mmCIF file with all atom_site columns, C-alpha atoms in Angstrom:
data_model
loop_
_atom_site.group_PDB
_atom_site.id
_atom_site.type_symbol
_atom_site.label_atom_id
_atom_site.label_alt_id
_atom_site.label_comp_id
_atom_site.label_asym_id
_atom_site.label_entity_id
_atom_site.label_seq_id
_atom_site.pdbx_PDB_ins_code
_atom_site.Cartn_x
_atom_site.Cartn_y
_atom_site.Cartn_z
_atom_site.occupancy
_atom_site.B_iso_or_equiv
_atom_site.pdbx_formal_charge
_atom_site.auth_seq_id
_atom_site.auth_comp_id
_atom_site.auth_asym_id
_atom_site.auth_atom_id
_atom_site.pdbx_PDB_model_num
ATOM 1  C CA . MET A 1 1  ? -57.639 -48.802 -37.202 1.00 52.00 ? 1  MET A CA 1
ATOM 2  C CA . THR A 1 2  ? -56.826 -45.513 -38.869 1.00 61.00 ? 2  THR A CA 1
ATOM 3  C CA . VAL A 1 3  ? -59.153 -43.549 -40.666 1.00 63.00 ? 3  VAL A CA 1
ATOM 4  C CA . SER A 1 4  ? -57.804 -42.813 -44.103 1.00 74.00 ? 4  SER A CA 1
ATOM 5  C CA . ILE A 1 5  ? -59.812 -40.295 -46.334 1.00 80.00 ? 5  ILE A CA 1
ATOM 6  C CA . SER A 1 6  ? -58.545 -40.275 -50.270 1.00 86.00 ? 6  SER A CA 1
ATOM 7  C CA . ASP A 1 7  ? -59.424 -35.857 -50.382 1.00 89.00 ? 7  ASP A CA 1
ATOM 8  C CA . PRO A 1 8  ? -58.421 -34.464 -46.776 1.00 83.00 ? 8  PRO A CA 1
ATOM 9  C CA . SER A 1 9  ? -60.262 -31.267 -47.950 1.00 85.00 ? 9  SER A CA 1
ATOM 10 C CA . LEU A 1 10 ? -63.512 -33.454 -47.504 1.00 88.00 ? 10 LEU A CA 1
ATOM 11 C CA . MET A 1 11 ? -62.973 -33.372 -43.758 1.00 89.00 ? 11 MET A CA 1
ATOM 12 C CA . LYS A 1 12 ? -64.329 -30.294 -42.138 1.00 93.00 ? 12 LYS A CA 1
ATOM 13 C CA . THR A 1 13 ? -63.687 -29.528 -38.326 1.00 94.00 ? 13 THR A CA 1
ATOM 14 C CA . GLY A 1 14 ? -65.215 -26.299 -37.869 1.00 96.00 ? 14 GLY A CA 1
ATOM 15 C CA . ALA A 1 15 ? -68.710 -25.112 -37.490 1.00 96.00 ? 15 ALA A CA 1
ATOM 16 C CA . TYR A 1 16 ? -70.430 -23.982 -40.847 1.00 96.00 ? 16 TYR A CA 1
ATOM 17 C CA . ILE A 1 17 ? -71.768 -20.634 -39.814 1.00 97.00 ? 17 ILE A CA 1
ATOM 18 C CA . ASN A 1 18 ? -73.195 -17.937 -42.749 1.00 95.00 ? 18 ASN A CA 1
ATOM 19 C CA . GLY A 1 19 ? -71.351 -19.769 -45.903 1.00 93.00 ? 19 GLY A CA 1
ATOM 20 C CA . GLU A 1 20 ? -67.811 -20.411 -44.048 1.00 95.00 ? 20 GLU A CA 1
ATOM 21 C CA . TRP A 1 21 ? -66.306 -23.199 -41.861 1.00 96.00 ? 21 TRP A CA 1
ATOM 22 C CA . VAL A 1 22 ? -65.027 -21.408 -38.795 1.00 97.00 ? 22 VAL A CA 1
ATOM 23 C CA . ASN A 1 23 ? -63.460 -22.546 -35.562 1.00 97.00 ? 23 ASN A CA 1
ATOM 24 C CA . ALA A 1 24 ? -64.689 -22.007 -32.178 1.00 97.00 ? 24 ALA A CA 1
ATOM 25 C CA . ASP A 1 25 ? -64.202 -18.731 -30.752 1.00 97.00 ? 25 ASP A CA 1
ATOM 26 C CA . GLN A 1 26 ? -62.332 -19.536 -27.967 1.00 96.00 ? 26 GLN A CA 1
ATOM 27 C CA . GLY A 1 27 ? -60.409 -22.123 -29.627 1.00 95.00 ? 27 GLY A CA 1
ATOM 28 C CA . GLY A 1 28 ? -61.531 -25.063 -27.883 1.00 96.00 ? 28 GLY A CA 1
ATOM 29 C CA . THR A 1 29 ? -62.221 -28.652 -29.888 1.00 97.00 ? 29 THR A CA 1
ATOM 30 C CA . LEU A 1 30 ? -63.871 -31.471 -28.740 1.00 97.00 ? 30 LEU A CA 1
ATOM 31 C CA . PRO A 1 31 ? -62.946 -35.188 -29.688 1.00 97.00 ? 31 PRO A CA 1
ATOM 32 C CA . VAL A 1 32 ? -64.732 -37.514 -31.893 1.00 95.00 ? 32 VAL A CA 1
ATOM 33 C CA . SER A 1 33 ? -64.396 -41.061 -31.505 1.00 95.00 ? 33 SER A CA 1
ATOM 34 C CA . ASN A 1 34 ? -64.810 -44.102 -33.513 1.00 93.00 ? 34 ASN A CA 1
ATOM 35 C CA . PRO A 1 35 ? -67.748 -45.792 -31.172 1.00 95.00 ? 35 PRO A CA 1
ATOM 36 C CA . ALA A 1 36 ? -66.366 -49.437 -32.383 1.00 93.00 ? 36 ALA A CA 1
ATOM 37 C CA . THR A 1 37 ? -62.504 -48.775 -31.511 1.00 92.00 ? 37 THR A CA 1
ATOM 38 C CA . GLY A 1 38 ? -62.343 -45.845 -29.112 1.00 94.00 ? 38 GLY A CA 1
ATOM 39 C CA . GLU A 1 39 ? -60.070 -44.114 -31.151 1.00 93.00 ? 39 GLU A CA 1
ATOM 40 C CA . VAL A 1 40 ? -59.813 -40.553 -32.139 1.00 94.00 ? 40 VAL A CA 1
ATOM 41 C CA . VAL A 1 41 ? -60.563 -39.733 -35.560 1.00 91.00 ? 41 VAL A CA 1
ATOM 42 C CA . ALA A 1 42 ? -61.160 -36.148 -35.451 1.00 93.00 ? 42 ALA A CA 1
ATOM 43 C CA . GLU A 1 43 ? -61.542 -32.838 -32.980 1.00 95.00 ? 43 GLU A CA 1
ATOM 44 C CA . VAL A 1 44 ? -64.098 -30.508 -34.017 1.00 97.00 ? 44 VAL A CA 1
ATOM 45 C CA . ALA A 1 45 ? -64.936 -27.234 -33.173 1.00 97.00 ? 45 ALA A CA 1
ATOM 46 C CA . ASN A 1 46 ? -66.255 -26.464 -29.709 1.00 98.00 ? 46 ASN A CA 1
ATOM 47 C CA . CYS A 1 47 ? -68.689 -23.715 -30.309 1.00 97.00 ? 47 CYS A CA 1
ATOM 48 C CA . GLY A 1 48 ? -70.683 -21.923 -27.654 1.00 96.00 ? 48 GLY A CA 1
ATOM 49 C CA . ALA A 1 49 ? -73.366 -19.328 -27.228 1.00 97.00 ? 49 ALA A CA 1
ATOM 50 C CA . ALA A 1 50 ? -71.783 -16.706 -29.508 1.00 97.00 ? 50 ALA A CA 1
ATOM 51 C CA . GLU A 1 51 ? -71.318 -19.152 -32.482 1.00 97.00 ? 51 GLU A CA 1
ATOM 52 C CA . THR A 1 52 ? -74.359 -20.177 -31.894 1.00 97.00 ? 52 THR A CA 1
ATOM 53 C CA . ARG A 1 53 ? -76.370 -16.971 -32.080 1.00 98.00 ? 53 ARG A CA 1
ATOM 54 C CA . ARG A 1 54 ? -74.366 -16.107 -35.417 1.00 97.00 ? 54 ARG A CA 1
ATOM 55 C CA . ALA A 1 55 ? -75.496 -19.496 -36.956 1.00 97.00 ? 55 ALA A CA 1
ATOM 56 C CA . ILE A 1 56 ? -79.307 -18.683 -36.128 1.00 97.00 ? 56 ILE A CA 1
ATOM 57 C CA . GLU A 1 57 ? -78.906 -15.283 -37.256 1.00 97.00 ? 57 GLU A CA 1
ATOM 58 C CA . ALA A 1 58 ? -77.367 -16.867 -40.765 1.00 97.00 ? 58 ALA A CA 1
ATOM 59 C CA . ALA A 1 59 ? -80.177 -19.215 -40.619 1.00 96.00 ? 59 ALA A CA 1
ATOM 60 C CA . GLY A 1 60 ? -82.833 -16.721 -40.325 1.00 96.00 ? 60 GLY A CA 1
ATOM 61 C CA . ALA A 1 61 ? -81.168 -14.268 -42.765 1.00 95.00 ? 61 ALA A CA 1
ATOM 62 C CA . ALA A 1 62 ? -81.214 -17.042 -45.311 1.00 94.00 ? 62 ALA A CA 1
ATOM 63 C CA . GLN A 1 63 ? -84.438 -18.607 -44.618 1.00 95.00 ? 63 GLN A CA 1
ATOM 64 C CA . LYS A 1 64 ? -85.916 -15.336 -46.235 1.00 94.00 ? 64 LYS A CA 1
ATOM 65 C CA . SER A 1 65 ? -84.477 -15.936 -49.669 1.00 92.00 ? 65 SER A CA 1
ATOM 66 C CA . TRP A 1 66 ? -84.968 -19.331 -49.561 1.00 94.00 ? 66 TRP A CA 1
ATOM 67 C CA . ARG A 1 67 ? -88.642 -19.080 -49.059 1.00 95.00 ? 67 ARG A CA 1
ATOM 68 C CA . GLN A 1 68 ? -88.833 -17.220 -52.131 1.00 96.00 ? 68 GLN A CA 1
ATOM 69 C CA . ARG A 1 69 ? -87.555 -20.006 -54.351 1.00 96.00 ? 69 ARG A CA 1
ATOM 70 C CA . THR A 1 70 ? -89.751 -22.139 -55.804 1.00 97.00 ? 70 THR A CA 1
ATOM 71 C CA . VAL A 1 71 ? -90.149 -26.013 -54.889 1.00 97.00 ? 71 VAL A CA 1
ATOM 72 C CA . LYS A 1 72 ? -88.484 -26.906 -58.184 1.00 97.00 ? 72 LYS A CA 1
ATOM 73 C CA . GLU A 1 73 ? -85.557 -24.317 -57.646 1.00 97.00 ? 73 GLU A CA 1
ATOM 74 C CA . ARG A 1 74 ? -84.969 -25.570 -53.768 1.00 96.00 ? 74 ARG A CA 1
ATOM 75 C CA . ALA A 1 75 ? -85.096 -29.114 -55.142 1.00 97.00 ? 75 ALA A CA 1
ATOM 76 C CA . ALA A 1 76 ? -82.531 -28.436 -57.710 1.00 97.00 ? 76 ALA A CA 1
ATOM 77 C CA . ILE A 1 77 ? -80.239 -27.063 -55.123 1.00 94.00 ? 77 ILE A CA 1
ATOM 78 C CA . LEU A 1 78 ? -80.366 -29.688 -52.583 1.00 95.00 ? 78 LEU A CA 1
ATOM 79 C CA . ARG A 1 79 ? -79.712 -32.404 -55.256 1.00 96.00 ? 79 ARG A CA 1
ATOM 80 C CA . ASN A 1 80 ? -76.463 -30.437 -56.225 1.00 94.00 ? 80 ASN A CA 1
#
């Protein structure tokens, strides 16, 4: 069984860090398999400690502005 997607731009294989999709610093990837068939459907970024630190720092910075939003504003953002 082959996985197909009508809009290939929806298939993201990088890590989402600080508002952008990035590859692993070392360029490594990990296979993602369909558990029903064992077929590899994608290769995703194999991120390490450095990427993890950047993601945590970016999340911490984003949380400061997020907590200043009202519940209604947060809900609207999440719905969109």
